[in-house]
XYZ file of C-alpha atoms in Angstrom:
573
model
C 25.419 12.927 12.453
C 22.863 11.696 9.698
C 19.151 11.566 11.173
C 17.824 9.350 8.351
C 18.809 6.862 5.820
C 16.567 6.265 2.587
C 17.112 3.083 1.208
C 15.796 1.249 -2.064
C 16.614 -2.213 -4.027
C 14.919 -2.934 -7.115
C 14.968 -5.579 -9.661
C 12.733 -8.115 -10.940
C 9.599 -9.723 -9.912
C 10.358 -13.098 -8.753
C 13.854 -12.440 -7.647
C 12.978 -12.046 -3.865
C 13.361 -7.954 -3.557
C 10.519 -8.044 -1.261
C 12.306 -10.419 0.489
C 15.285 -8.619 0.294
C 13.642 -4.856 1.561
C 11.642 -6.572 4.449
C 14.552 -7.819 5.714
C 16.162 -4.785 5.716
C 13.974 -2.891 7.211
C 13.740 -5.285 10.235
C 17.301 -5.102 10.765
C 16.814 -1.246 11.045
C 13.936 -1.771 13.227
C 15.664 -4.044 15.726
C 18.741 -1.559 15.610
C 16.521 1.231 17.084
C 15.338 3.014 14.053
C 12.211 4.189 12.915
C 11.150 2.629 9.603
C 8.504 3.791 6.906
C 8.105 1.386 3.901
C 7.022 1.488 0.328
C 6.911 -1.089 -2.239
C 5.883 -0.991 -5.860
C 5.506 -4.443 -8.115
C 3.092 -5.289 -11.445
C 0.605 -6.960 -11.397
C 1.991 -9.909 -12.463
C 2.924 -13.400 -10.977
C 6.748 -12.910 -12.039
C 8.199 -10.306 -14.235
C 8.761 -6.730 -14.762
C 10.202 -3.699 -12.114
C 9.265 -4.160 -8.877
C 10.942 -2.478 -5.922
C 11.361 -1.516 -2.030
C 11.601 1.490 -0.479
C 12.360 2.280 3.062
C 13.115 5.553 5.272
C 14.802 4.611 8.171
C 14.890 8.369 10.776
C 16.116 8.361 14.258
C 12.882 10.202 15.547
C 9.034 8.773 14.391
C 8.047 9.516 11.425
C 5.453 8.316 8.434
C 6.630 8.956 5.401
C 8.655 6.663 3.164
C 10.546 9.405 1.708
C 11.476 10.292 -2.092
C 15.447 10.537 -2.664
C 17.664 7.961 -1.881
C 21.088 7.692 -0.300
C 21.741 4.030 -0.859
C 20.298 2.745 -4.463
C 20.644 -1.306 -4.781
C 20.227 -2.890 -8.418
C 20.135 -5.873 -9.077
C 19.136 -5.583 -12.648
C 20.032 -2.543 -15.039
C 16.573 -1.100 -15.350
C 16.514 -0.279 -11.408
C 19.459 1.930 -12.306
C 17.454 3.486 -15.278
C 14.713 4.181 -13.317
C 16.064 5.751 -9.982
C 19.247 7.039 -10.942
C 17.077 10.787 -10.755
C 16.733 10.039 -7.217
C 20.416 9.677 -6.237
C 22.170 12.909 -4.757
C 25.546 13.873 -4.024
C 26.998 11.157 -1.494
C 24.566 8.723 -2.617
C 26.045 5.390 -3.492
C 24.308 3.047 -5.910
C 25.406 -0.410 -5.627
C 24.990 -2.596 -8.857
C 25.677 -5.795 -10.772
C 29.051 -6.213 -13.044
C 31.695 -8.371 -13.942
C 34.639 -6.286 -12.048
C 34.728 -4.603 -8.897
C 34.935 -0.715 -9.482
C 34.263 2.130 -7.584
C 33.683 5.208 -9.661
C 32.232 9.208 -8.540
C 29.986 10.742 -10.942
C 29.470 13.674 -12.671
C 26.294 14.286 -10.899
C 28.029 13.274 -7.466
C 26.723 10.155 -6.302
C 29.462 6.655 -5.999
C 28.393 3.791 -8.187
C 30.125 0.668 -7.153
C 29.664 -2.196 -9.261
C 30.494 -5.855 -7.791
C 30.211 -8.994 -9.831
C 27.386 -10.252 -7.188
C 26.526 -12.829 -9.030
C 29.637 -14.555 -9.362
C 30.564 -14.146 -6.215
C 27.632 -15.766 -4.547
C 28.145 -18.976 -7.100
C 31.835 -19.332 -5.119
C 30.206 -18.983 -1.832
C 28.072 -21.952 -2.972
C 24.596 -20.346 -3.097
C 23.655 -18.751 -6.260
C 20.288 -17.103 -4.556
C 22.998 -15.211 -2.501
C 23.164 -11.810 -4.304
C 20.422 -10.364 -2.435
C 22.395 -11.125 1.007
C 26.218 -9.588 -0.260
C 23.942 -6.375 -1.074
C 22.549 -7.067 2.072
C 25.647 -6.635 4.306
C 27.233 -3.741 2.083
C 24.145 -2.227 2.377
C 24.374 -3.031 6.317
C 27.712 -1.639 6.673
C 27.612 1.396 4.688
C 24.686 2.397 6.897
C 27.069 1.180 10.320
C 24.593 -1.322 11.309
C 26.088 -3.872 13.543
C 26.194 -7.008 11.367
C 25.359 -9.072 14.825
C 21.252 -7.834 13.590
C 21.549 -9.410 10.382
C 23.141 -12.656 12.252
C 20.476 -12.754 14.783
C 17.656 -12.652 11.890
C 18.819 -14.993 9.731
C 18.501 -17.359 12.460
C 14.892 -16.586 13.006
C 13.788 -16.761 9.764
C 15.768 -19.320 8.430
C 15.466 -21.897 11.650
C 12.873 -24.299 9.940
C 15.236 -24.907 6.371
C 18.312 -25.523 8.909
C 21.398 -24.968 10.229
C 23.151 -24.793 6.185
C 20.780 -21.945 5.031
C 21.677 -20.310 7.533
C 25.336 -20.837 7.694
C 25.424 -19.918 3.898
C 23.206 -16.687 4.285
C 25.292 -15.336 7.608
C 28.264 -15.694 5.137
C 27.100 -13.873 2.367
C 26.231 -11.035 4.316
C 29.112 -11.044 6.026
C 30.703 -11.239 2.822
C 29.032 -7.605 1.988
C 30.759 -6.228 4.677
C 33.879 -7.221 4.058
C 33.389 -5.719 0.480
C 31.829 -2.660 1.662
C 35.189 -2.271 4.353
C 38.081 -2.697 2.033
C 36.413 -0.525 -0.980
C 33.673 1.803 0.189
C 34.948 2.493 3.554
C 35.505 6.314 2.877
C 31.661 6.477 1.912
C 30.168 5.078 5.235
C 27.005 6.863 6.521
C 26.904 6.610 10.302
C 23.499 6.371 10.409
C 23.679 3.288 12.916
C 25.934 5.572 15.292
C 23.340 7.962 15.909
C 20.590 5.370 16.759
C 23.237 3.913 19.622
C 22.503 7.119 21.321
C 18.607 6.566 21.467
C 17.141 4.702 23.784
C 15.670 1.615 22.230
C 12.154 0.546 22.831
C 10.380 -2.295 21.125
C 8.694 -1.490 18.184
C 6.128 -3.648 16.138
C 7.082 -3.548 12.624
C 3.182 -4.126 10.807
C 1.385 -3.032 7.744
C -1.917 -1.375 7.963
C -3.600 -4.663 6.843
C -2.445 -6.542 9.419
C -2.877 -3.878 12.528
C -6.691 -3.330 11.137
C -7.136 -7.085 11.351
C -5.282 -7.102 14.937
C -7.792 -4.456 16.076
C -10.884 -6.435 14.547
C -9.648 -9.409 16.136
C -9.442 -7.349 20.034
C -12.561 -5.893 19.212
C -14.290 -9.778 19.374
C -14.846 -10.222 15.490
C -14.962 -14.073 15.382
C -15.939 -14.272 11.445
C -15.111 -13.023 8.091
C -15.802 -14.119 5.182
C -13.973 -12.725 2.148
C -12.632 -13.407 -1.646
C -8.784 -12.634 -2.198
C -8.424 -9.305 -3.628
C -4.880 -7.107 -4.194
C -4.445 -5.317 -2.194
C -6.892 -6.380 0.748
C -5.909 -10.518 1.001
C -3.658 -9.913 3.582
C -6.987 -8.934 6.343
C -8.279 -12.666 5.283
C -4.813 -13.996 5.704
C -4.020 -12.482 8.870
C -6.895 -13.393 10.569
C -7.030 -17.328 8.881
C -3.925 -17.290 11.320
C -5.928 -15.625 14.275
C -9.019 -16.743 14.064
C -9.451 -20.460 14.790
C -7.004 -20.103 17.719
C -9.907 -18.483 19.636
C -12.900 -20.976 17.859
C -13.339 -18.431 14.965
C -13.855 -19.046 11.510
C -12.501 -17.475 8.242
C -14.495 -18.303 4.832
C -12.748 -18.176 1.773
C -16.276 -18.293 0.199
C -16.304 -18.190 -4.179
C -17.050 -14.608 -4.669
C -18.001 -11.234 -3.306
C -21.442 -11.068 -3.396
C -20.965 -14.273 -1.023
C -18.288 -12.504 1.007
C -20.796 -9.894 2.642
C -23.798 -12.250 2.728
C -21.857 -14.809 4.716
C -21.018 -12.201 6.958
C -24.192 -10.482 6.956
C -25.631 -14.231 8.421
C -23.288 -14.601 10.932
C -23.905 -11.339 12.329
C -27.845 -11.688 12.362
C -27.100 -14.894 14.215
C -24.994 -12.574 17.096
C -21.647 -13.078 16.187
C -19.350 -10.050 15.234
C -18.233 -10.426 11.307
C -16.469 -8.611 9.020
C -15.505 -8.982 5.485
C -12.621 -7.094 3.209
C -12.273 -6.268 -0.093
C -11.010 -3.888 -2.410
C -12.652 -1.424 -5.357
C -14.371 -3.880 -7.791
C -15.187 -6.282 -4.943
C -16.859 -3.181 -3.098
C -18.512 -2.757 -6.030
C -20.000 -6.033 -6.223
C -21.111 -5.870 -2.116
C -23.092 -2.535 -2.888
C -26.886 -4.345 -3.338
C -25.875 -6.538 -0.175
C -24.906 -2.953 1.773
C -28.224 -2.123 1.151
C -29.982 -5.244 2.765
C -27.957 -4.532 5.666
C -28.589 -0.874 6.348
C -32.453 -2.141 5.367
C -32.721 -4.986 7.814
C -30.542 -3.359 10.249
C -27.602 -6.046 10.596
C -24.622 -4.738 11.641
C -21.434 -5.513 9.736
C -17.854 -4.002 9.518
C -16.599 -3.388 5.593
C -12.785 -2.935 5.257
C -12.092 -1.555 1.742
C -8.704 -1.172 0.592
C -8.236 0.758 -2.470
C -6.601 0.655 -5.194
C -6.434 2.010 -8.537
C -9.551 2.048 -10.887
C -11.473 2.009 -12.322
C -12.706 -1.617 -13.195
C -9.749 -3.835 -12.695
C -7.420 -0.417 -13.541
C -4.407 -0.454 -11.877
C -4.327 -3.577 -9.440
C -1.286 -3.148 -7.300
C -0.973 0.707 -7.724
C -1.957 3.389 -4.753
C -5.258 5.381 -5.270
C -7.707 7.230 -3.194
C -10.707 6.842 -5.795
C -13.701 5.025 -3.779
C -14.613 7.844 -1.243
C -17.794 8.771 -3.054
C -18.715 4.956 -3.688
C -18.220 4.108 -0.195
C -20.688 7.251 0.878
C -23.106 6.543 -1.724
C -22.520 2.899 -2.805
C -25.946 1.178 -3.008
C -29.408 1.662 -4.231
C -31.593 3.663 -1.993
C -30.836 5.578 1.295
C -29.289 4.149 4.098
C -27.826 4.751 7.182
C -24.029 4.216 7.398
C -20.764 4.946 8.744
C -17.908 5.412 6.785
C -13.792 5.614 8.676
C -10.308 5.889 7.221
C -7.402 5.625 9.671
C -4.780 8.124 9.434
C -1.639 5.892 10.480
C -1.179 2.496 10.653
C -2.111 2.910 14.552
C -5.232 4.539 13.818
C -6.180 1.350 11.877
C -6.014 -0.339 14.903
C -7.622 1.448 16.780
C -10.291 2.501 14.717
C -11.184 -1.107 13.130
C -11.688 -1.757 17.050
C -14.353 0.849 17.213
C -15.833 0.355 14.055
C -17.336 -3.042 15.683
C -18.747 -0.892 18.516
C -20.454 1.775 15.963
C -21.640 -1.130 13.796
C -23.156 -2.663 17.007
C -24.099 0.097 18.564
C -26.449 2.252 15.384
C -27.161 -1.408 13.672
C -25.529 -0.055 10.523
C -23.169 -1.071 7.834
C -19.256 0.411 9.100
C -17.206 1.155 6.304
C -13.122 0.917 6.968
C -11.608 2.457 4.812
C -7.478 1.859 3.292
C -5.656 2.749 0.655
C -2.591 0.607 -0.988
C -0.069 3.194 0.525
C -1.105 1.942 4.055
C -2.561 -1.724 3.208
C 0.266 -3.635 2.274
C 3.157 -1.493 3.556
C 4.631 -1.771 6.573
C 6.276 0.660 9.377
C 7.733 0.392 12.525
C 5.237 1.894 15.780
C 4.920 1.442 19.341
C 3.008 -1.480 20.767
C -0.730 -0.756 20.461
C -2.155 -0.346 23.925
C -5.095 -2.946 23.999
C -6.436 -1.702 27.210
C -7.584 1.371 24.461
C -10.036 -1.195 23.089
C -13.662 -2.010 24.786
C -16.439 -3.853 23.736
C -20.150 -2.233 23.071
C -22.664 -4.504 22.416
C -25.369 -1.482 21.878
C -28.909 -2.639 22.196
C -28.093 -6.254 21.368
C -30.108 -8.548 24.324
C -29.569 -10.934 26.700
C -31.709 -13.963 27.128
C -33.078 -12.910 30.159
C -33.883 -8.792 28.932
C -35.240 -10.496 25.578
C -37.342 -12.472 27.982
C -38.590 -9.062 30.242
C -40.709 -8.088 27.157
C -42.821 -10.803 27.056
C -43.793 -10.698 23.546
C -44.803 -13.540 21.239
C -43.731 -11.782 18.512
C -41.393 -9.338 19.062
C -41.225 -6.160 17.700
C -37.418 -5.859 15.488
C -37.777 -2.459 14.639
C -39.550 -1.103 17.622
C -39.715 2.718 17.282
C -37.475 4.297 19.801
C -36.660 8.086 20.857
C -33.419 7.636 19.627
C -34.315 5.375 16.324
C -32.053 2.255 17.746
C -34.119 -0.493 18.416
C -33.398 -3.409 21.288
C -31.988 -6.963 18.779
C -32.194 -10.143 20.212
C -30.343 -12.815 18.382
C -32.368 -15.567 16.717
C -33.475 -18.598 19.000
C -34.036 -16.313 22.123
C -37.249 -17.328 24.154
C -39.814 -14.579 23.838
C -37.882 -12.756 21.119
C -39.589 -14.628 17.787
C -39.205 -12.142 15.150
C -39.101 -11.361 11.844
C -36.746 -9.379 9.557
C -37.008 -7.979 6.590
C -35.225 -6.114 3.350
C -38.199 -5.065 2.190
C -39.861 -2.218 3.970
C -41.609 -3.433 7.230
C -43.400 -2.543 10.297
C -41.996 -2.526 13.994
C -42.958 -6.303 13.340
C -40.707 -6.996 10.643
C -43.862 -7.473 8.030
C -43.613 -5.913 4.996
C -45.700 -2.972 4.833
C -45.623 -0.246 2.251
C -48.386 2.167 4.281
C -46.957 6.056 3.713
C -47.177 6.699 7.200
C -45.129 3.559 8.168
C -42.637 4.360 5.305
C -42.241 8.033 6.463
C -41.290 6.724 10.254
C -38.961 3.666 9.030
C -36.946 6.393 6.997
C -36.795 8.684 9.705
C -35.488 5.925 12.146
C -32.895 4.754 9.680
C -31.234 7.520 8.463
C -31.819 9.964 11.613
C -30.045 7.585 14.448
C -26.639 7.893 12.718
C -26.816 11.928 12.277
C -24.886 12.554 15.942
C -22.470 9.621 15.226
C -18.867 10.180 16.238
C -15.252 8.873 16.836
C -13.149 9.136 19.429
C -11.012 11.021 17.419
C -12.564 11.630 14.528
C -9.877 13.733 12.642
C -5.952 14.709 13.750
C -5.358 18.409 13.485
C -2.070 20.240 13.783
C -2.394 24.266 13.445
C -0.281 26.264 12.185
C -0.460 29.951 14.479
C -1.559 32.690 12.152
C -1.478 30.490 9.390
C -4.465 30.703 6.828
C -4.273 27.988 5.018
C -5.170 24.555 5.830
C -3.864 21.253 4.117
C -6.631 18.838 4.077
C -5.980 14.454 3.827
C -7.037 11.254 4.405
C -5.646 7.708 4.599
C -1.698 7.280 4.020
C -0.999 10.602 2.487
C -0.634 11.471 6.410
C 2.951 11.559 6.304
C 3.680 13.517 3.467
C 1.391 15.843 4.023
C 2.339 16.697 7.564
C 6.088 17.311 6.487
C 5.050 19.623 3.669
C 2.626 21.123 6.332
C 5.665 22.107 8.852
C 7.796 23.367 5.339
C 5.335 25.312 4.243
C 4.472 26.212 7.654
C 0.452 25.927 7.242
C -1.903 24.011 9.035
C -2.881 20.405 8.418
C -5.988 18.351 9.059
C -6.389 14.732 8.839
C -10.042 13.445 8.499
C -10.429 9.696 9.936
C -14.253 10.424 10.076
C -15.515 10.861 6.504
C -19.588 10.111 6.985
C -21.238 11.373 8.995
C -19.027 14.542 8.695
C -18.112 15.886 11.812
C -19.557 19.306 10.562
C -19.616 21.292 13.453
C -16.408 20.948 15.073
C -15.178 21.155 10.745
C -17.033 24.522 10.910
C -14.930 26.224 13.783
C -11.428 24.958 12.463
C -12.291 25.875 8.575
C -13.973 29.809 9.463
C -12.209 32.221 7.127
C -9.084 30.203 6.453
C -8.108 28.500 3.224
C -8.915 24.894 2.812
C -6.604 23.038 0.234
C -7.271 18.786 0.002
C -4.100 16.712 -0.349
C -5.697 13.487 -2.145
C -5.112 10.753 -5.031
C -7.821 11.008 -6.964
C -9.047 13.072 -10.069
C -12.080 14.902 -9.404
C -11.082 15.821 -6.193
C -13.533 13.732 -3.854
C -12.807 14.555 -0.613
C -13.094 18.301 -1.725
C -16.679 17.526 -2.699
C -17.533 15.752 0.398
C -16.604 19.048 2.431
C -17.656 21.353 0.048
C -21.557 19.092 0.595
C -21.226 19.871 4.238
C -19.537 23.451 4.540
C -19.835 26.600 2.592
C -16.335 26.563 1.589
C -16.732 26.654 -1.972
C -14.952 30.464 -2.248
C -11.967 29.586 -0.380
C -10.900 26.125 -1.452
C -8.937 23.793 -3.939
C -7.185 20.923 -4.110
C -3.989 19.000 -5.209
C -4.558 15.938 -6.777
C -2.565 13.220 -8.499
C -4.103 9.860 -9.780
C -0.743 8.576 -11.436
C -0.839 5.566 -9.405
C 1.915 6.489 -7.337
C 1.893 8.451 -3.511
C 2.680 12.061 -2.966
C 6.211 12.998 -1.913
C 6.430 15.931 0.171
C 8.247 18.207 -2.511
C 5.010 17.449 -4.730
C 2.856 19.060 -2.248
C 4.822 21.866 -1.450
C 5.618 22.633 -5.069
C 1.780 22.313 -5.865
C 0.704 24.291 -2.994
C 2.801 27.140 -3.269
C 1.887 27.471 -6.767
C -1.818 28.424 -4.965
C -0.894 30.573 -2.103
């Protein structure tokens, strides 16, 4: 019985293949499976290759795969450009002016169906997308009752005709796919009738880190659209004023953090997204925040660079920018989710650590988990509490009696209480310049000396709840290092090669000592898409690993696929 089904339509921008995929993929989603996405389009408004790629497996998993078993074109060049990923049983479906059904030399079925034409006789030109749709749907034995059910959802607000029409061209498809390609059927719907289904949210890793924000109590961002990072802003423009928060589309990114800088100063949790250049552009205001203690939560998708680079490709290129980024020293925390889950949960507790050490929080994505989506169990939201810190109430603001109050108080543990502005007895000033306890500026070298020490010492014990994933290999040596949404492929090429693997979700402050233990005498190899090997540094900074590690890297703009990483790892051990 097949266990997964890898699935991919291409053709051109513009022609709804987004469309197309996502629906797809919910279809497999409500029939039980688990689904891993991956989508790849220009940077363009309309025009040129773009395509969707899903894994649908009868057991979890988080990788989008790399061959394909059932290849929809809907434009020649699709065909040209994945035909090296079809196998032997593969069919690729594509466009023609007769129906034929023909078995390579190389072993895969191409079955070519005038599409086009036949959606003009069922009255909807638009309706190619939905015949591949329901071949797609039966070949795969999916019950065509999902697609029904769908179309009925998502087509309920143009009416009851859209939806007549789009039922019928699907069910078209499967008439198609019955009388010609019913000797080719993949039974992959069979074996997910013997699962037990449980609902599943189906969710990018955009959307669960601004679901997480949003449980955590952020009530503010303030952001400028940015591939591949919009979708945070977007999500939460939804969100947000349902509960008396705001979203700010403000005119740049300079203004982006400096809103949200304000609004946290004033008490309010804020947040504001971006991606490379825009995190670029955020660095001076970084600084005033780690400075004047503010918290704030960053969330900074990447993509590929450098300057505007490669817009809507996958890269894992910022690390050292969002360690370092800024002028200065400052304290700061910097996280990157392993799974679309993790961004959940950890954008959640990125509020409490910004809160709690009164520090910039950096949140860290990549493309590969930003915009694509996969199916997971619903996030358990009693995971998620609130921690003010050391922020006051009126009444403990009012217990110090003060007529000035001191902001930066010097405390054993370098956090100092914050009341919010407007507070009786808590009048104070604050500062980007360097201050006193007071907030005034003073550049004494004594002061200086103890204002350093309480900024960049109270972050140096700062930790996750789980600040890295580890699965061990017994006896193995070797290690396979990763971050962000390489998570997947690494941890099948981990259980091939039958190695360890480590995913870091807490990249600054290190987690050096429980690192240390894992790491003693074994080989450390990083997994990560970049070129000078970043991550590899960042360890290498912390741990004396320098004699027993290397790294695979690829910064082509495209995500590792598991025979990648095994083929470049075994070419070190």
């Amino acid at each position: 019985m097949k266990q997964t089904i890898e699935w991919l339509v291409g053709g051109q921008q513009g022609e709804g293949i987004d469309s197309t995929g996502e629906l797809f993929a919910k279809v497999l989603v409500k029939s039980g499976a688990s689904v891993s996405t991956y989508k790849q389009f220009m940077s363009r408004i309309k025009g040129g290759h773009t395509n969707y790629k899903l894994r649908a497996s009868a057991e979890h998993s988080y990788y989008s795969g790399e061959k394909i078993d059932i290849l929809v074109c809907l434009d020649q060049e699709t065909f040209d450009m994945h035909e090296h990923q079809l196998k032997k049983g593969s069919i690729a479906i594509t466009e023609g002016e007769e129906i034929s059904i023909t078995e390579t030399e190389l072993g895969f079925i191409k079955a070519v169906f005038p599409l086009k034409s036949i959606a003009v006789k069922l009255g909807n030109s638009l309706a190619k997308n939905m015949i591949s749709l329901g071949i797609s749907g039966s070949l795969a034995g999916l019950e065509v009752s999902y697609f029904e059910q769908l179309m009925e959802e998502l087509f309920e607000k143009k009416g009851e005709k859209v939806i007549e029409t789009n039922i019928k061209a699907v069910q078209y498809g499967y008439e198609l796919a019955e009388q010609y390609l019913s000797t080719y059927r993949m039974p992959f719907g069979e074996q997910l009738k013997k699962k037990a289904m449980k609902p599943q949210l189906f969710i990018s890793g955009n959307e669960a880190t601004a679901f997480g924000s949003f449980m955590a109590g952020c009530r503010y961002l303030s952001a400028y659209p940015i591939t591949p990072a919009s979708e945070v802003m977007e999500w939460l423009a939804e969100e947000l004023p349902k509960v008396g928060g705001v979203v700010m589309q403000v005119e740049d990114e300079i203004a982006g953090i400096c809103f949200a800088i304000g609004a946290s100063y004033s008490g309010v949790r804020a947040m504001t997204s971006t991606s490379g250049p825009g995190f670029s552009l955020k660095s001076e205001a970084i600084g005033m925040a780690g400075m004047a203690e503010i918290p704030i939560v960053i969330v900074n998708s990447q993509r590929g660079g450098p300057s505007t680079g490669l817009p809507t490709k996958h890269e894992q290129s910022d690390l050292q920018q969002m360690i370092h980024g800024t002028h200065g020293e400052i304290p700061r925390i910097v996280l990157y989710p392993a799974t679309i889950e993790d961004a959940f949960y950890l954008a959640s507790e990125a509020f409490n650590l910004a809160d709690r050490y009164q520090c910039p929080v950096i949140v860290a994505l990549d493309l590969g988990m930003s915009m694509n989506k996969m199916s997971v169990p619903a996030f358990d939201v009693d995971r998620v509490s609130i921690d003010r810190g050391k922020l006051l109430t009126d009444d403990e603001a009012s217990d110090y009696e003060e007529t000035h109050f001191k902001r930066y108080r010097l405390t054993e543990d370098g956090i100092s209480p914050r009341p919010k502005p407007g507070m009786k007895h808590a009048v104070h000033t604050t500062s980007s310049n360097e201050h006193d306890e007071f907030g005034y500026i003073c550049e004494d070298v004594d002061n200086r000396i103890k204002m350093m020490k309480k900024r960049l010492e109270k972050i140096t014990d700062a930790q996750i709840q789980v600040p890295f994933k580890h699965n061990p290999a017994l006896e193995s040596e070797v290690i396979l290092v990763g971050m962000g949404s390489t998570y997947g492929a690494i941890k099948e090429a981990a259980a091939q090669l039958q190695v360890g693997h480590l995913h870091l979700q807490q990249i600054h402050p290190l987690p050096i000592k429980e690192l240390e233990k894992i790491f003693e005498n074994k080989t450390i190899i990083t997994v990560e898409n970049n070129f000078n090997a970043q991550l590899l540094q960042v360890l290498k900074q912390g741990m004396p690993i320098h004699n027993r590690s290397q790294s695979v890297v690829q910064f082509d703009g495209n995500p590792f696929t598991v025979e990648t990483i095994i083929t470049k790892v075994r070419e070190m051990m």
